[in-house]
Structures are given as C-alpha cells and as structure tokens.
Amino acid sequence: MLSKIAAAIALCLLPLGCDIGAGPEPLTGDGAVSSDASVWERAQDPNGSVSAVGGGAITLAGNDQADFVDGDRETARFNNPANLTLGPDGNVYVADNDNSCIRIVRPSGEVMTYTRQEGFSHPFGLAFAPDGTLYVQTDGNDRGERSFDTGTLWRVERLTGRATPLARDLGRPRGLVVIPDGRVVMVDNEHHVVRTYDPATATVTDLAGVRDQPGFAEGAGPEARFNRPYDVVVVGDRLLVADQNNHRIRAVTFDGVVTTWAGSGEMGSSDGQSAAATFNRPQALAVDGMGAVYVTEIGGYVVRRVSPDGDVTTIAGAGAGGFMDGAPMRAQFFGLEGLDVSADGRVLFVADGNRGGTEPNHRVRRVVLPADAK
C-alpha cells in the first residue's frame, strides 16, 4: 500500500521550488485511497445536477478558459491539463502542461499548485512509487531546452514539491510506472521504445522495442516493435502498454517479452472479447484494485474497460469530441490524455485538456460509474 503524503503540501509559487505550507489533508485515517472512494462519489457540481448514485460526469475544476489560477472549483484555471494520477493521500495530481507545473485537486474542487520551478517545463508523465515518491516526466530539460529528445525524469520531494532532475535527454517518455523492483518504466511515444530507469544505479536501459523503428512485432527486447506507445500500467507480473498507432494494448514482462493483450489491430471502438475488440488510438491507461483496466481512446473519444477475464466494454463517452457533463454514456470529452480510477472501480478521473492545440478545453473531469457498469 502506498504510504501517505504528509498533510503539509506546498502552495508552490516560488520560482526555484516550494516552501512547506498548509496543504491538502489526507482523506482517510491512513491516507490510503484504496480504503474508500465515496468522498469522490459525493463530490458534486455546484447545482447538484449529477446524481452520484446513478453515476455521471462532472467538471471537477477548470473550464474553457486557459489561465493559471488556484482556488475553488469556480475560480481555478488550468492551461492544457494533460495528465493526472490519484495520489496516495487521496487527492488528484495534475500535470498542467502549458503552465509547466503540477497542481493538486481536492474532492471539493479546490486547486493548489504543488510543483512549479525554473527549468521544470511542460510536465506530462506522473507515477507514484510505493513509498510515496512522485516521479514526473517533463518534455523540456532543466537547461531550458525542449524538443522530442529533451524529455527529463524528475523526483519530487513529498513535503515541499521541489523537483530534482534524475536523467535528462531521454526522448519523450510520456508514460511512467514504477515496477516492484523499484525501476521506473518509461514509454517513449516519439521514439517507439520502452525503457527503464534504475534509481539505485541511475542507469537507463532499453526494455523493449528499438528506438526510431516503429512497427508491429511480438518478441523479446529488440525483437519487438511498437508504433507510438503511450501509457503504461502494472497488472500482476507484467506491464500493459497502450500501443496507439497499432490500436492494441500490449503486454510486456518485466524482462521485456512483448505480446498482444487486447485489440485486433483494426481501428474502431467495438466491444467484445479482448482478441476481437477494436480500439481507436488508445492512449491513457488505469487499473483498479480488481485488475480491470481502463483505456481512453483519443480517436474514438470514449473510455473503455477491460475486465479481468478479457471482456471489453465502453463505459463513458458519447463518441464525439466536445464538452458535456451528464450521464457517462452521454458525456462528451475532448482531451482524454490522462486517466486514473479509484481502487474500487467506481470513480474515473480524466485530464480533459486541449491536446496541445487551441481548442477551449482546460478541465479536470470526474465520472462516477453506475453500479452495473462492471
């Protein structure tokens, strides 16, 4: 179980780091999100128009205006919130990409800034380790350079939010996850390779795929090929990777053997058993405490669920890009680049930004799924 983050989390406004200040309180006695997601189910829109009992999507914070403002749900503003993760303290941590900072969102919708400092440019990848350490990927490095080759891995200090670079110029490793042996798995979407960073030795090693050789192939290590792999999660004794342009979810063992886990390879959004179901550019992944896997489709504008026995169903999204709160299957999303889920599988969290474009989408969304969604 993840250890809790201390209640004193910084409101980061200083250019070179964060001082300890009053921050979000843990949501449960031991700070563990797996104990109860009901506090998020009760989080309602100001008009109370979405029933948590019947399920529904609301905007937790942000709107169609790009800005950098902390405050309550009506006041707070983001600029392309591209990714998020549910922290061990029960709050949502958001990579506010175009504001170059990490924000915290509480169930009330209150937003505060956690990490914002010089050289910390355009964050995307987020992953908590079991000890509560937060790893973050930024597109730029701490020298002020930003390209498809300057991705940087950072460790964020829990109490202060101060970020320290661990490895620079890694390509564009957007997807991050920490595996049981402590290595950080990094999925490079621009260079089509899965790599690892070992904190014990500060070394980076290729795990599967070959840099700048997109394609589709099963196999071990360099025998395998991906085409724009994006996010990654741990399920049991393996990794799952969203292989976006191959329209599949791939399984990767911790020593680098790659197979297909779900998706026929055809582009689409058809439900069914994992081998026959289709995906339309899968991107973000999340896994609940029962082993069900949740997938966003940036081509289909929906959220899919893959049950532990391989049954693929569509659980949220009307199938057209846009914005609308409401019942899960009528709600509209646009960004869908970041996703997480409560351990009981009842509550989804969606980073609904503008995909780096000009569309007016700068929201963090929350979806309570109906009890029969599973």
CSV table of C-alpha atoms in Angstrom, one decimal, residues 2 33 40 82-88 90-94 126-128 134 176-177 231-234 283-289 292-296 303-304 315 336-352 364-369:
chain,number,residue,atom,x,y,z
A,2,LEU,CA,1.2,3.5,-0.8
A,33,VAL,CA,-7.1,5.9,-1.5
A,40,TRP,CA,-15.2,11.4,-4.6
A,82,ALA,CA,-2.6,16.8,-20.0
A,83,ASN,CA,-2.3,14.0,-17.4
A,84,LEU,CA,-3.3,13.1,-13.8
A,85,THR,CA,-2.9,10.5,-11.2
A,86,LEU,CA,-4.7,9.7,-7.9
A,87,GLY,CA,-2.2,10.3,-5.1
A,88,PRO,CA,-1.7,8.2,-2.0
A,90,GLY,CA,-6.5,10.7,-2.0
A,91,ASN,CA,-6.1,13.9,-3.9
A,92,VAL,CA,-5.7,14.2,-7.7
A,93,TYR,CA,-2.3,15.3,-9.0
A,94,VAL,CA,-2.5,17.1,-12.4
A,126,LEU,CA,3.3,11.0,-13.5
A,127,ALA,CA,3.9,8.0,-11.3
A,128,PHE,CA,3.9,7.4,-7.5
A,134,LEU,CA,6.4,11.1,-7.1
A,176,LEU,CA,5.6,6.2,-16.4
A,177,VAL,CA,5.1,3.5,-13.9
A,231,ASP,CA,0.8,5.0,-21.4
A,232,VAL,CA,1.8,2.1,-19.2
A,233,VAL,CA,0.4,0.3,-16.0
A,234,VAL,CA,1.3,-2.7,-14.0
A,283,GLN,CA,-3.7,6.4,-25.0
A,284,ALA,CA,-4.2,6.6,-21.3
A,285,LEU,CA,-4.4,3.6,-19.0
A,286,ALA,CA,-5.5,2.9,-15.4
A,287,VAL,CA,-6.1,-0.2,-13.4
A,288,ASP,CA,-8.4,-0.8,-10.4
A,289,GLY,CA,-7.9,-3.0,-7.4
A,292,ALA,CA,-9.8,-4.3,-14.5
A,293,VAL,CA,-8.0,-2.0,-17.0
A,294,TYR,CA,-9.4,1.3,-18.2
A,295,VAL,CA,-8.4,2.8,-21.6
A,296,THR,CA,-9.1,6.2,-23.2
A,303,VAL,CA,-13.4,5.3,-22.2
A,304,ARG,CA,-13.2,1.5,-22.4
A,315,ILE,CA,-18.2,2.8,-20.2
A,336,LEU,CA,-8.7,12.2,-22.7
A,337,GLU,CA,-4.9,12.2,-22.5
A,338,GLY,CA,-4.7,11.3,-18.8
A,339,LEU,CA,-6.8,8.8,-16.7
A,340,ASP,CA,-7.0,7.2,-13.3
A,341,VAL,CA,-9.5,5.2,-11.4
A,342,SER,CA,-10.4,4.6,-7.7
A,343,ALA,CA,-9.4,1.2,-6.4
A,344,ASP,CA,-13.0,0.0,-6.3
A,345,GLY,CA,-13.5,0.9,-10.0
A,346,ARG,CA,-16.4,3.3,-9.2
A,347,VAL,CA,-14.8,6.7,-10.0
A,348,LEU,CA,-12.8,7.8,-13.0
A,349,PHE,CA,-10.6,10.9,-13.2
A,350,VAL,CA,-10.0,12.4,-16.6
A,351,ALA,CA,-7.5,15.1,-17.7
A,352,ASP,CA,-9.6,16.8,-20.4
A,364,VAL,CA,-10.3,18.0,-14.9
A,365,ARG,CA,-13.3,15.7,-15.0
A,366,ARG,CA,-14.7,13.2,-12.6
A,367,VAL,CA,-17.0,10.3,-13.7
A,368,VAL,CA,-19.0,8.2,-11.2
A,369,LEU,CA,-19.9,4.9,-12.9
